[in-house]
XYZ file of C-alpha atoms in Angstrom:
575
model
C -68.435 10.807 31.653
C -65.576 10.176 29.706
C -62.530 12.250 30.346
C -60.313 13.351 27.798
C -56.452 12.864 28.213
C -54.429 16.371 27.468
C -50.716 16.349 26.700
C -48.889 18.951 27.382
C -46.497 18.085 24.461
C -46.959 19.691 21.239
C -48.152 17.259 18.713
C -45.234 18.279 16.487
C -42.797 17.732 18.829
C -43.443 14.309 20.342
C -41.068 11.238 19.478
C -41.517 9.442 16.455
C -39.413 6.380 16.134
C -40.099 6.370 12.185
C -39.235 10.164 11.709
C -36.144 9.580 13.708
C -34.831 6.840 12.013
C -35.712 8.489 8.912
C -33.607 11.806 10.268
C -30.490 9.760 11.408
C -30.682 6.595 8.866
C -27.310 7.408 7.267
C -25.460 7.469 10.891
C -27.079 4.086 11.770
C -26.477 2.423 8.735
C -22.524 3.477 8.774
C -22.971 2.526 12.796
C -24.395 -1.290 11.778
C -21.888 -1.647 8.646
C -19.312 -0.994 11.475
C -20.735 -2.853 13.767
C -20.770 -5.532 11.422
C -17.558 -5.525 10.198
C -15.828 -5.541 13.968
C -17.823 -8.059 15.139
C -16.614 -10.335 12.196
C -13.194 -10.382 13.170
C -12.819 -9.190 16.380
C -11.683 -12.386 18.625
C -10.163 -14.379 15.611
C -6.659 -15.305 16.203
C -3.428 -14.005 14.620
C -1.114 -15.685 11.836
C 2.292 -15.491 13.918
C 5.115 -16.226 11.166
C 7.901 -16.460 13.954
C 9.981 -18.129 11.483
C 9.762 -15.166 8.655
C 13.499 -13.915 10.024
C 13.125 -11.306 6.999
C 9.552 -9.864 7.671
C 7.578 -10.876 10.461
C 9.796 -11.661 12.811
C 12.090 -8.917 12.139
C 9.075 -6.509 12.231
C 7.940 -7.916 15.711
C 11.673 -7.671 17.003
C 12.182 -4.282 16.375
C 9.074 -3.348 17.977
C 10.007 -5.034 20.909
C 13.541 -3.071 21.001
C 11.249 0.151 20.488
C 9.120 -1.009 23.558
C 12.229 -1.617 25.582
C 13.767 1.771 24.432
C 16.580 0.340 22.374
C 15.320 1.869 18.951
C 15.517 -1.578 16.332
C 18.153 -3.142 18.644
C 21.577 -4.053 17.909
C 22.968 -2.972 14.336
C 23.560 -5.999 12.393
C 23.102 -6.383 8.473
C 19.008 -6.326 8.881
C 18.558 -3.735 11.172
C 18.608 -0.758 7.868
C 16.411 -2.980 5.586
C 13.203 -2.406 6.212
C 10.725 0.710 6.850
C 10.386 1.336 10.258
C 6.563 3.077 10.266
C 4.382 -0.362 11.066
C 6.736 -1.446 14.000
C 6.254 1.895 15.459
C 2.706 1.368 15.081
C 2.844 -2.288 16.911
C 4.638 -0.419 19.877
C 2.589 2.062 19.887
C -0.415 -0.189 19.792
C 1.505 -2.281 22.652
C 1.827 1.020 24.726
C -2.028 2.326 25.232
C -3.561 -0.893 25.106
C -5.223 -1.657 21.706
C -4.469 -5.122 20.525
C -3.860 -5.628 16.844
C -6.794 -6.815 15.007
C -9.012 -3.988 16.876
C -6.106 -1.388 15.901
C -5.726 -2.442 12.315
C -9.736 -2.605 11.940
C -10.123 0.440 13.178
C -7.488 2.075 11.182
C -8.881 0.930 8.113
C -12.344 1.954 8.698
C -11.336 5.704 10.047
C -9.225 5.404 6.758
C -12.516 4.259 4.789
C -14.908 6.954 6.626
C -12.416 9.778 5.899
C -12.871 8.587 1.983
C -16.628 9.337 2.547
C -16.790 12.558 4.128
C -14.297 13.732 1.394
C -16.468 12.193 -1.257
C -19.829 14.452 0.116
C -18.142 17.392 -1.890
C -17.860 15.650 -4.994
C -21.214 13.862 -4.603
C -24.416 14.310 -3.183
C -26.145 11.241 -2.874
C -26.166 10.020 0.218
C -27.312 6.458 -1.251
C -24.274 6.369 -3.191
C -21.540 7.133 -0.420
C -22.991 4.685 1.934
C -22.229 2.320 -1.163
C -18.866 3.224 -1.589
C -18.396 3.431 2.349
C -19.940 -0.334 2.225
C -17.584 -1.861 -0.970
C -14.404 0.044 0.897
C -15.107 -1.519 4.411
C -16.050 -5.130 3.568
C -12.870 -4.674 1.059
C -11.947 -8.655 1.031
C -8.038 -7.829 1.302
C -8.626 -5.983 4.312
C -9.348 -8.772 6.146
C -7.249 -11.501 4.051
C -4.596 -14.107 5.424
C -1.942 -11.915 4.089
C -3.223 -8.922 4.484
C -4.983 -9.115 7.581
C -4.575 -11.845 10.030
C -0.600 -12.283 9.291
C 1.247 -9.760 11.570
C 3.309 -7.715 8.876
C 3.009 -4.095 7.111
C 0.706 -4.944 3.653
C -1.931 -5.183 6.664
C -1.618 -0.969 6.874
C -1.248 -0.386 3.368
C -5.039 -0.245 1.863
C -5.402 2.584 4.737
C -2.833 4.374 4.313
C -3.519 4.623 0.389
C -7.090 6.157 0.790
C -6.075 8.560 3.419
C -3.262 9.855 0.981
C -5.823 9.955 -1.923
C -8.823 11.101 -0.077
C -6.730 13.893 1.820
C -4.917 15.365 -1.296
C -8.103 15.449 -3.243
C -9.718 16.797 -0.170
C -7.449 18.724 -0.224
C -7.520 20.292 -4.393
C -11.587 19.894 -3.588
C -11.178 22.991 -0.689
C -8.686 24.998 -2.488
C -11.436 27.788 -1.574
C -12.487 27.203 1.547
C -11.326 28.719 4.716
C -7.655 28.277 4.900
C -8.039 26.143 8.542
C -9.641 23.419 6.308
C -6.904 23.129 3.761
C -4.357 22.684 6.687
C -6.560 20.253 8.061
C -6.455 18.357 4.669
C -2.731 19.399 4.029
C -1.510 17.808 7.402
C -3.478 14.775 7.029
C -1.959 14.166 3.550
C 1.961 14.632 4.749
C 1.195 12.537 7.855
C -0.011 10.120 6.272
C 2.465 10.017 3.017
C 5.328 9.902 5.611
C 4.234 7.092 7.405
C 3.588 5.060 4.057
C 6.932 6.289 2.582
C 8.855 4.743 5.851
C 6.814 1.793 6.313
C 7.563 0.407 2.388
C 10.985 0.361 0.156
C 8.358 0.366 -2.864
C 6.184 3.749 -1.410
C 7.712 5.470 -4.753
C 4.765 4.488 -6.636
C 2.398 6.652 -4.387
C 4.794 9.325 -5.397
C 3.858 10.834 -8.914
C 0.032 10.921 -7.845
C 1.287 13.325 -4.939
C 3.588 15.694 -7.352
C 0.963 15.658 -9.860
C -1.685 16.529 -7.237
C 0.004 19.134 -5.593
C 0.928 21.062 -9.076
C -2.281 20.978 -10.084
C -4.080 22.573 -7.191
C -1.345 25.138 -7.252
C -2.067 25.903 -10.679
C -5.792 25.685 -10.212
C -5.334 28.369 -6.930
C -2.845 30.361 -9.058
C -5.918 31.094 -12.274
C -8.676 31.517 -9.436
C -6.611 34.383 -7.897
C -4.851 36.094 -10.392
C -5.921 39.549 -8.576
C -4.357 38.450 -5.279
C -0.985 37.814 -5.152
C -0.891 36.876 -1.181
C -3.511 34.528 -1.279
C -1.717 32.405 -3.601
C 1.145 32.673 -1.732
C -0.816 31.233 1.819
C -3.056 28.717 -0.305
C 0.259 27.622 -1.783
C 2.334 26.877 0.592
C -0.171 24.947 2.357
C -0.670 23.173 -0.574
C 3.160 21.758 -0.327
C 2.994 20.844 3.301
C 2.599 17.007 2.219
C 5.801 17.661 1.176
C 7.425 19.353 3.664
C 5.741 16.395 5.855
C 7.387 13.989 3.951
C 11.274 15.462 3.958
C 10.349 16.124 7.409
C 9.764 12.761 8.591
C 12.712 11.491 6.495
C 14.894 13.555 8.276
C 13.809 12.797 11.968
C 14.026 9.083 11.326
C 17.279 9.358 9.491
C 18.748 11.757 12.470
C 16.976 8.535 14.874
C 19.479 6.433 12.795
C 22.432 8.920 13.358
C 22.011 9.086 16.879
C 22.036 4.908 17.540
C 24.428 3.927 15.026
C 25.968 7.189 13.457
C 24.490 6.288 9.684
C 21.769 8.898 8.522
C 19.452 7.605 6.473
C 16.353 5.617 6.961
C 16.952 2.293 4.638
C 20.409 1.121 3.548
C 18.678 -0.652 0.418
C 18.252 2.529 -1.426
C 21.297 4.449 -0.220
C 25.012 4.098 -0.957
C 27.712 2.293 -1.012
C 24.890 -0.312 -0.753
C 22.998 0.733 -3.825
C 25.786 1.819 -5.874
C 27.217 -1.293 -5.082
C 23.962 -3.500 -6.130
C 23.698 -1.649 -9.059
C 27.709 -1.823 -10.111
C 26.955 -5.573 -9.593
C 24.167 -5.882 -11.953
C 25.834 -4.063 -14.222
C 28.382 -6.651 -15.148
C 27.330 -8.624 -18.262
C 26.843 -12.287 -16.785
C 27.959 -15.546 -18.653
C 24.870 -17.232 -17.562
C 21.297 -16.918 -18.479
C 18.812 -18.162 -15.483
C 15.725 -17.481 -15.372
C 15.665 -13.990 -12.731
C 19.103 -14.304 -11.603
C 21.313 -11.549 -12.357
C 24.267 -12.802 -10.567
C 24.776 -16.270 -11.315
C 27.480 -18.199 -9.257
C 29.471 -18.055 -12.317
C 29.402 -14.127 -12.625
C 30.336 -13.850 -8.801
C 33.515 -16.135 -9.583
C 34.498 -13.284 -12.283
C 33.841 -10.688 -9.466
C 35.644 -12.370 -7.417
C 39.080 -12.861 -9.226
C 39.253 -8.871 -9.697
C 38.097 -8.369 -6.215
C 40.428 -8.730 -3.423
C 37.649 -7.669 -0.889
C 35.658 -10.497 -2.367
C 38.037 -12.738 -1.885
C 38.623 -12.664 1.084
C 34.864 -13.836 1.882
C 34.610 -16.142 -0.802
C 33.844 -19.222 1.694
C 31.212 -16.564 3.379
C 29.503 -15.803 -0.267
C 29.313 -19.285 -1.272
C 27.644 -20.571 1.527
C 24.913 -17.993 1.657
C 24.396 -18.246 -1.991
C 23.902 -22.129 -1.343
C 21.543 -21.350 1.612
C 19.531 -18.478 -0.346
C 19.508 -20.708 -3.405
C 16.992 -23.347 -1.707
C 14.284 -20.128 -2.468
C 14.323 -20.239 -5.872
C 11.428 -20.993 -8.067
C 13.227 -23.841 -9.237
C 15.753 -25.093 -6.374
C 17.583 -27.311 -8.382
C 19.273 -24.520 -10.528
C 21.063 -23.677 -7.543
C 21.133 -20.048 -8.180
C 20.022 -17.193 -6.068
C 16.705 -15.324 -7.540
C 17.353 -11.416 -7.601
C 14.616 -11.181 -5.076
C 16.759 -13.110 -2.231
C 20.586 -11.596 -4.113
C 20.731 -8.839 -1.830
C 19.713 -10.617 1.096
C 22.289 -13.632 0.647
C 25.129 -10.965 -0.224
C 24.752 -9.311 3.225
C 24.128 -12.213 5.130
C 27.520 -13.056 3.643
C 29.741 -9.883 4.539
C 27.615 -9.856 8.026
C 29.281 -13.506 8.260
C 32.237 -12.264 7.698
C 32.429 -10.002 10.664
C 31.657 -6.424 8.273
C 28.827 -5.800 10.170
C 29.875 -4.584 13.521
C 29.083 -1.317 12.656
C 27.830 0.888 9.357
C 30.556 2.357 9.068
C 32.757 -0.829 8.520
C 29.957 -2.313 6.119
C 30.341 1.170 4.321
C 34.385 0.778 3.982
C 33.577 -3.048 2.800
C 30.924 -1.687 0.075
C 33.259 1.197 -1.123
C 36.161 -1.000 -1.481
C 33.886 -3.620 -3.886
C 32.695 -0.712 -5.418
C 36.242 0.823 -6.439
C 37.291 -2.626 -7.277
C 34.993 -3.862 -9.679
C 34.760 -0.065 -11.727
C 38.391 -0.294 -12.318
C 37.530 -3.676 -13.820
C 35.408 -2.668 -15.852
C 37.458 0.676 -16.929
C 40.269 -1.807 -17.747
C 38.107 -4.314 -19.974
C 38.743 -7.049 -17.547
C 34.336 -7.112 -16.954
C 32.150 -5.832 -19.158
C 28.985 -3.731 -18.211
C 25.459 -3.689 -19.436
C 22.553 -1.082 -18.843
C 20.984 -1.209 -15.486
C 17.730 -0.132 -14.678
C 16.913 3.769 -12.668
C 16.522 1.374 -9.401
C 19.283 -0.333 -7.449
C 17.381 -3.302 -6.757
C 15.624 -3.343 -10.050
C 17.185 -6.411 -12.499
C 18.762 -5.421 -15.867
C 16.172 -5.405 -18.418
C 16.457 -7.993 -21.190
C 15.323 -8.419 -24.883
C 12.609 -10.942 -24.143
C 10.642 -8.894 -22.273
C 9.441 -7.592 -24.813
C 6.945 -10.543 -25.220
C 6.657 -10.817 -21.707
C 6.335 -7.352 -19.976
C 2.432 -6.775 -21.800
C 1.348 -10.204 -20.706
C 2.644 -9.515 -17.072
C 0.833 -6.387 -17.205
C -2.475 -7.604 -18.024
C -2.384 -10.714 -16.140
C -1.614 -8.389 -13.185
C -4.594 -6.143 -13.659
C -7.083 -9.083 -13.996
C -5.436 -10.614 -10.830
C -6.683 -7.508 -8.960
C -10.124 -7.064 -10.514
C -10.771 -10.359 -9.786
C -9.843 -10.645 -6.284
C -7.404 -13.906 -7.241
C -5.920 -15.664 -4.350
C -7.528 -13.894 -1.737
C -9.090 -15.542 1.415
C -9.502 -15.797 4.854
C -8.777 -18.770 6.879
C -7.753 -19.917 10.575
C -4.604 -20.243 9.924
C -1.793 -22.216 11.981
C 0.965 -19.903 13.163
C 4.825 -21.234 12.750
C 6.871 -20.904 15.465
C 11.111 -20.483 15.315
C 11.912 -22.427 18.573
C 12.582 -19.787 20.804
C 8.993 -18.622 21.619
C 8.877 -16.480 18.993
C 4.349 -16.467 18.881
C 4.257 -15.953 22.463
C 6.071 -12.255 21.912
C 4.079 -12.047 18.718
C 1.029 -12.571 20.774
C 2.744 -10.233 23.888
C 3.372 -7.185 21.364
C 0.302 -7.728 19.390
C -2.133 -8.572 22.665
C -3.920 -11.019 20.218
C -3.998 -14.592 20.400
C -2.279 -17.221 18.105
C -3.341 -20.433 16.899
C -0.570 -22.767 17.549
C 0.674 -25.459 15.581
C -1.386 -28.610 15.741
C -4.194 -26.350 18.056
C -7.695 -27.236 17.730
C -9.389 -24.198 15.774
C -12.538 -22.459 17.769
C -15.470 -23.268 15.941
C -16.860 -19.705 16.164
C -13.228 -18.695 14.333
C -14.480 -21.257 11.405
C -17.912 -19.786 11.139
C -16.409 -15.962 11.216
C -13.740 -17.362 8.657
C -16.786 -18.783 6.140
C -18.627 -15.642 6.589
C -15.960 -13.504 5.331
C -14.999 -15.593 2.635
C -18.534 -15.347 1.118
C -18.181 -11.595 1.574
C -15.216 -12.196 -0.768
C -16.929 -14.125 -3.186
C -19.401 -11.522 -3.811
C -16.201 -9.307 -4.899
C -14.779 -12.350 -6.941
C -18.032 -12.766 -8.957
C -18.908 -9.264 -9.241
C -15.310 -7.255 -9.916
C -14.908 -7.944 -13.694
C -18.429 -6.913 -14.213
C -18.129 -3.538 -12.028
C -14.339 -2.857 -13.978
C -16.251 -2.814 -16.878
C -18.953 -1.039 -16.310
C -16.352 1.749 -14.721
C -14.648 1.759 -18.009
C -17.444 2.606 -19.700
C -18.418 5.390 -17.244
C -15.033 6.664 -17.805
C -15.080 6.906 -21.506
C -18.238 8.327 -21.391
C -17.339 11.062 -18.500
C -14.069 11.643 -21.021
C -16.131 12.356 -24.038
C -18.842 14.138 -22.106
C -15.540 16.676 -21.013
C -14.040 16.500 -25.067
C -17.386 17.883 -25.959
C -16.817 20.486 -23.538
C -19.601 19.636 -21.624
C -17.270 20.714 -18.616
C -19.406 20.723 -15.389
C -16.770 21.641 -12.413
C -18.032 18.506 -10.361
C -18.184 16.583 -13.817
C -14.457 17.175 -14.543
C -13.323 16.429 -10.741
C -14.773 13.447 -10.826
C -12.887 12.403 -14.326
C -9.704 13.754 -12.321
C -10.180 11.749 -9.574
C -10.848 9.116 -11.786
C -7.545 9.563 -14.031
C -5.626 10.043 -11.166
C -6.535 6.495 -9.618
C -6.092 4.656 -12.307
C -2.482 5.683 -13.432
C -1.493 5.675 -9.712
C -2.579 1.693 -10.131
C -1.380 1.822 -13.130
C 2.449 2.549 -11.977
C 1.752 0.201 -9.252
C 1.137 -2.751 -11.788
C 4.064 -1.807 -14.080
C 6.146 -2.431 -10.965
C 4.568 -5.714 -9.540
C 4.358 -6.849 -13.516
C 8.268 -6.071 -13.908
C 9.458 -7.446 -10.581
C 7.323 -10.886 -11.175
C 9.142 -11.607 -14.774
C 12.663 -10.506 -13.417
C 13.309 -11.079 -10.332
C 10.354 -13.446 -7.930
C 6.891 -14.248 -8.235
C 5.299 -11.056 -7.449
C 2.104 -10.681 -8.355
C 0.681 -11.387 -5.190
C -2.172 -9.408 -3.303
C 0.250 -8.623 -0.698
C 2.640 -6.528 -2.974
C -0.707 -5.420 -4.396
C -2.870 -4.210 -1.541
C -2.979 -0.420 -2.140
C -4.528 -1.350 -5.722
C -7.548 -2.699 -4.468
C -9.485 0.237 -2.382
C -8.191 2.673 -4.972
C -10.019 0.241 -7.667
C -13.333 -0.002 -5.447
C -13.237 3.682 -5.624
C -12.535 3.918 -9.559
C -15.718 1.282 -10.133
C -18.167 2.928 -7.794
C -17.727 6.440 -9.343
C -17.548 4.561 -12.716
C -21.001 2.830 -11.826
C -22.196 6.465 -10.481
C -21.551 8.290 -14.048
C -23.409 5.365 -15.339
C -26.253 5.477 -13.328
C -26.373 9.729 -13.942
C -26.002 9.019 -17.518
C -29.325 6.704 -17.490
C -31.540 9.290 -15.229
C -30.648 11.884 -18.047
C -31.956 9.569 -20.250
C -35.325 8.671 -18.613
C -36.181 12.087 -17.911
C -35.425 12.887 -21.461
C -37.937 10.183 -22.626
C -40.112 11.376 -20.307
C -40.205 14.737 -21.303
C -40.506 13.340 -24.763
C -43.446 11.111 -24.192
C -45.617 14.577 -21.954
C -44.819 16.642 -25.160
C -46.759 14.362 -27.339
């Protein structure tokens, strides 16, 4: 007799493989897109630019001084230059044991995931955030030469931009939630706008997107509770912590500054007598035209004959001008670009013996300063406009013509993904061992020069690159397409059709694209004036704000051709 088999387990309740990967598909399809995406660069080797004095080096240096308590080391004229956010990051790396590539990977995929879960309250489809989630992590500039594998601060820039954007917006987006959750989203955004601010000299472009923001959730909190004054008082001054964040972290590294060389301030590029100095030096109308130099050799012999503090490093300025001049675009001009000007005219004073300290820089500066005004007061120079920035070259009448052209060959260098690629790339060492402390403060390795390259480091390297040609052959298309979605989101809202979710969505939108926007007027504007420029390196924070503007572009799309099947449909049953 047969026996029948009981279970003691409910039918309903035993394990079903297909129900729970049904249940918990968009976990494990984030969980294998990350998988994915650490596996394809985790062991590849570093780019160690030991002989980048000016970035890479420097950047490695001072996070070596950090790790051996000494702050960025001994003041000379390049210890003020540079944001000090990503070599805090290195040490910090250094300290608890994550080596670089790990730390930067998973930097930018927390950055990307935090995107996402701010997204879910502008957009319900799960199918379309695990897109976006998918274009923003296997972004190809996040794991570019540049961007990536070389050891320098563009490699924290695309995650720091969607952590400021995704927080703010998270931020307007839970104007009415509980008041924890806007702090949450409040201290997120000032963190993180600090840290970009003090890793970059160019942050500034991040800047009006954060005003802007801010002013319009207070306005939006401000008509939702007209009937309750002290509610907009708490939900405002939450809403200007990013703020506060900011001024906050300016200060602390500034009184950091103070404390190890008695200067407060974070960068001596942007603050005076450096800058007003720059600037007073632009000013003067030069003799010469070249091509992105606004101090030609023969303007800094005019400077010099009604400058006694000039004169007396003459010898010092000549022969950095002749050593900075070998950068130039075109090295046989034998002047110095306004990219490298600044660097040459400090490397001259710190030549001179001006650099001991800031404060005898400072005297050297002022006393330039004073000199060359009353020049110009007593007709001896003459002055032209100069531009808001101190490091920003005079503008000039042909740009007229070529300003537009930068501007657009700037944008399609971005949509397109130009230049970018990943490669195994030989590091370059300076002759003092400069990749082996790369490769101590990163705990990476480096390939060194003349190395045989890993053959699983050339497969890893093809792999990605296809990834990127996917983006190369597809971004003009998606652009498009997202322009179109626009446009048709924008008229949809002039129609006043205004849907709340509709109209976030166009603000997110709007606010993206003029944040690239001022981005590309600055990249466009630097490239015809002062170096080549336009560069994904000086262009990295574009790029995941762009996947974000095509995949809600493609999304409006998409809605807009649903509503348009179901009204057919509804067309075709009524007949």
């Amino acid at each position: 007799m047969d026996r029948k088999i009981v279970t003691l387990v409910p039918k309903s309740s035993q394990f079903s493989l297909k129900e729970w990967l049904v249940n918990y598909q968009f976990p494990l399809i984030i969980g294998l897109l990350l998988l994915i995406r650490f596996v394809l660069v985790l062991g590849m080797p570093i780019f160690a630019h030991a002989g980048a004095g000016h970035d890479d080096r420097l950047m490695i240096g001072f996070a070596d001084s950090i790790l051996n308590g000494d702050w960025l080391g001994q003041y000379s004229e390049m210890t003020l230059i540079k944001g000090v956010m990503f070599p805090l990051l290195l040490a910090f790396n250094r300290l608890v044991g994550i080596p670089y590539v790990l730390g930067m990977t998973a930097l930018y995929a927390a950055a990307c995931l935090f995107f996402v879960f701010v997204m879910k309250d502008l957009v319900a489809s799960k199918k379309f955030l695990l897109l976006l989630f998918a274009f923003l992590l296997f972004n190809p500039v996040s794991f570019a030469d540049e961007t990536f594998f070389r050891v320098y601060r563009n490699s924290i820039t695309g995650a720091q931009t969607l952590l400021i954007v995704g927080g703010m917006f998270g931020l307007y987006l839970n104007r009415k939630a509980k008041l924890s959750r806007m702090i949450f989203f409040a201290l997120l955004t000032g963190i993180s706008f600090a840290a970009f601010w003090l890793t970059r000299e160019d942050g500034i472009w991040l800047l009006p997107f954060l005003v802007v923001a801010i002013l319009i959730t207070i306005v939006a909190i401000i008509l939702e509770n007209k009937k309750n004054f002290g509610l907009i008082i708490r939900r405002g001054l939450i809403t200007v912590i990013p703020i506060v964040f900011l001024l906050l972290g300016t200060w602390i590294i500034s009184a950091v500054n103070a404390h190890y060389y008695g200067t407060f301030t974070t960068n001596e590029l942007n603050a005076d007598p450096f800058a007003k100095t720059i600037k007073m030096m632009y000013a003067i109308e030069d003799p010469v035209e070249a091509d992105n130099v606004s101090v030609s050799r023969e303007k800094m012999a005019m400077m010099i004959d009604v400058s006694p503090t000039l004169q007396s490093i003459e010898d010092d300025i000549s022969e950095s001008m002749d050593r900075w001049s070998w950068y130039d675009e075109d090295a046989a001009v034998r002047e110095v670009e306004d990219g490298w000007f600044f660097w040459s005219f400090r490397e001259a004073i710190a030549d001179a013996g001006y650099y001991e300290n800031p404060q005898m820089a400072a005297s050297f500066y002022e006393a330039v300063y004073d000199e060359l005004s009353a020049a110009v007061d007593s007709g001896q120079l003459s002055q032209r406009s100069t531009m808001p920035s101190a490091l920003m070259s005079p503008w000039r009448s042909e740009y007229l013509q070529e300003y537009p052209v930068a501007i657009l060959k700037t944008a399609y260098y971005i949509v397109n993904y130009k230049e970018v690629h990943s490669n195994v790339l030989m590091s370059i060492d300076d002759g003092q061992n400069g990749i082996r402390l790369f490769e101590k403060i990163t705990g990476n390795v480096a390939n060194y020069p003349s190395e045989e390259q890993e053959t699983i480091d050339l497969i890893k390297a093809s792999l990605l690159n296809k990834i990127t040609l996917i983006y190369k052959l597809t971004g003009l298309i998606l652009f498009l397409a997202a322009g179109i979605g626009y446009l048709r989101l924008s008229w949809l809202l002039l129609k006043k059709k205004r849907e709340e979710k509709r109209f976030e969505i166009w603000l997110l939108m709007t606010a993206i694209a003029l944040s690239v926007l001022v981005l590309i007027l600055g990249v466009a504007y630097t490239d015809i004036s002062a170096y080549v420029a336009i560069s994904y390196w000086y262009l990295t924070g574009a790029y995941p704000l762009m996947i974000v503007f095509e995949g809600l572009g493609a999304y409006i799309l998409f809605d807009w051709y649903r509503e348009r099947r179901k009204k057919i449909g509804k067309k075709r049953r009524g007949k």
